[in-house]
Amino acid sequence: MGPPGQGRGAGERRARGAAQVSVEGPPAAHRSAHRSTARLEQALVEVVGHAHLLSDPDVKRSFEVDWTGQYRGEARAVVRPATSAEVAAVLTRCVAAGVPVVTQGGNTGLVGGSVPDATGQAVVMSTGRLNQLAAVDTTAAQVTLGAGVTLAVAQAHARAAGFEVPVDLAARGSATIGGMVATNAGGVHVLRHGMMRRNVAGVEAVLGSGDVVSHLGGLEKDNTGYDLSGLLCGSEGTLGVVTSVRLRLVPSLPHRVAALLAWPDVGTMIAGLARLRAEVSGLEAAEYVVRAGVELVCATFAMPDPFARPYPAYLLVEAAGTLDPTAELAAAAGHLDGVLDAAVASGARQRAALWQLRELHTEALAAAGPPRKYDVSVPASGLSQFLDRVSSLLAPAVCHHFGHLGDGNVHLNVLGVDGRSAAELDELDGTVLGLVAELGGSISAEHGIGRLKRRWLGLSRSPAEIATFRSVKAALDPHGICNPGVLLADDAPDDDVGGR
Ligand code: FAD
Ligand code: MLT
Ligand code: ZN
């Protein structure tokens, strides 16, 4: 299956790049590139200081490869601004030099959007020093955070004031608040609190135009035109650099209980979850794993099996409240048809042990892989059908799956594809994502489009929507320097990144 149409074809894009090289000629181009690199480096050093402009190849290396190891590129330099004024000054200088800027937070993104391409042209804008923590506004239940603050630091900061960050995910130690805004991250609490966009009360950003837009007042009612903060959620660094975020918080709840429920099959588990949602008022998470994944995690991390016997499918649910939800959860689980076994944990250590079984899937699969990753959602009514059909379509490939069952979000990981050619991987992508589209699902539930899925955007978005995306991009990033080649396919050659 070929990719959906998105304007210019790959051949035309390659021809455009080739024409530029032949016009300038290699030696002159090399000399002038060297001079312009030196000039830009000097200008950037004037903004951030020598210590924060990294150009040594060994120091740059970790910024040039993504978490999956599948996307590798080369950066002209890595720049580490500490304030939004410095971000604006860096962008302005890159605009003047016509140099693309790839924004990078914790580099935990899973769609290849956070690393530069192989041309060595782009500057990586690392947000790690945008790490300001304002005091928690306990009256508004909000906090203003620098974009480079990690989720774990934000969580500790909020907890110290009696609050929680509503969005949580396993990469919390490295993923940044800015990166989570830029990807509109989901995670394990979406069924209670929604994705990042719902929890952002305002954003400050430097747009590709060089303009600084700042809307950090945190008013819950503010009907004064376009929602620029909402637009920046999910923009994947293609419109500008998020520098600061006004985040909604939720009160820390004193009682919390987790349960791992074992099931004969995924279909029965889906029906059971629908009843649990109706009966357990404080349900915060409903995550699923299956036997093959549990075996992989236990073998990779030398962990014990959760039950004395193996079961085909497992649902990890967590509930929290001002009153202890254990009895409510136990009663609801006790009435469910098909539950084969259950482990209940209310202590923090026991809960963490259950969560490890779920959260270590990504690392276990990376160690066994690299896997071809598909982060998709399908309507709850089509979920079982999707899993059955995709496994038989891809057989005999090994298909692992797990995910956020409460959100209809499946993380499908296909192993054994390492040696496949780009054309074979395209065919695999077309098969999986085509089926998702046929069932009314989304080709990206929560990780974004990045470089990995840009060729397939047309399966989830209409030509009119994609044209509107381009208009928005042209208005906010008129020089096209913000993450070219991410999200929208036209801006860069298809063969710009190794490892596709
Ligand atoms: P990066 O990887 O650095 O960047 C991601 C994208 O955002 C890039 O396009 C980048 O250019 C852009 N960007 C980053 N910072 C900014 C900024 N300040 N301004 C503008 N653009 C910016 N994701 C989920 O949604 N749910 C999960 O449950 C989940 N679990 C994960 C578990 C593991 C083990 C791992 C490795 C990843 C997981 N992810 C999950 C994916 C990832 O953690 C999220 O996408 C996260 O939001 C990325 O944040 P980051 O700071 O690492 O961003
Ligand atoms: C998760 O929910 O664990 C993730 O989004 C990461 C993955 O898809 O591997
Ligand atoms: Zn996920």
PDB file of N, CA and C in Angstrom, residues 82 226 251 348 373 404 417 438 473:
ATOM      1  N   ALA A  82      18.865  29.969  28.230  1.00  0.00           N
ATOM      2  CA  ALA A  82      18.342  29.855  29.599  1.00  0.00           C
ATOM      3  C   ALA A  82      17.076  30.675  29.822  1.00  0.00           C
ATOM      4  N   TYR A 226      -8.459  33.466  19.204  1.00  0.00           N
ATOM      5  CA  TYR A 226      -7.863  32.153  18.930  1.00  0.00           C
ATOM      6  C   TYR A 226      -7.136  31.615  20.157  1.00  0.00           C
ATOM      7  N   PRO A 251      -5.656  18.206  43.038  1.00  0.00           N
ATOM      8  CA  PRO A 251      -5.250  17.952  44.424  1.00  0.00           C
ATOM      9  C   PRO A 251      -4.703  16.536  44.591  1.00  0.00           C
ATOM     10  N   ALA A 348       2.430   1.893  48.668  1.00  0.00           N
ATOM     11  CA  ALA A 348       3.134   2.501  47.528  1.00  0.00           C
ATOM     12  C   ALA A 348       4.088   1.508  46.864  1.00  0.00           C
ATOM     13  N   LYS A 373       7.280   0.634  15.794  1.00  0.00           N
ATOM     14  CA  LYS A 373       6.289   1.040  16.790  1.00  0.00           C
ATOM     15  C   LYS A 373       5.068   1.696  16.139  1.00  0.00           C
ATOM     16  N   HIS A 404      -3.105   1.845  26.692  1.00  0.00           N
ATOM     17  CA  HIS A 404      -4.029   2.596  27.541  1.00  0.00           C
ATOM     18  C   HIS A 404      -5.446   2.159  27.146  1.00  0.00           C
ATOM     19  N   VAL A 417      11.943  -6.860  12.491  1.00  0.00           N
ATOM     20  CA  VAL A 417      11.869  -6.110  11.218  1.00  0.00           C
ATOM     21  C   VAL A 417      13.185  -5.383  10.920  1.00  0.00           C
ATOM     22  N   GLU A 438      -9.281   2.256   8.341  1.00  0.00           N
ATOM     23  CA  GLU A 438     -10.522   1.550   7.936  1.00  0.00           C
ATOM     24  C   GLU A 438     -11.473   1.396   9.123  1.00  0.00           C
ATOM     25  N   LYS A 473       1.262  26.916   9.534  1.00  0.00           N
ATOM     26  CA  LYS A 473       2.728  26.841   9.586  1.00  0.00           C
ATOM     27  C   LYS A 473       3.332  28.063   8.869  1.00  0.00           C
TER      28      LYS A 473
END
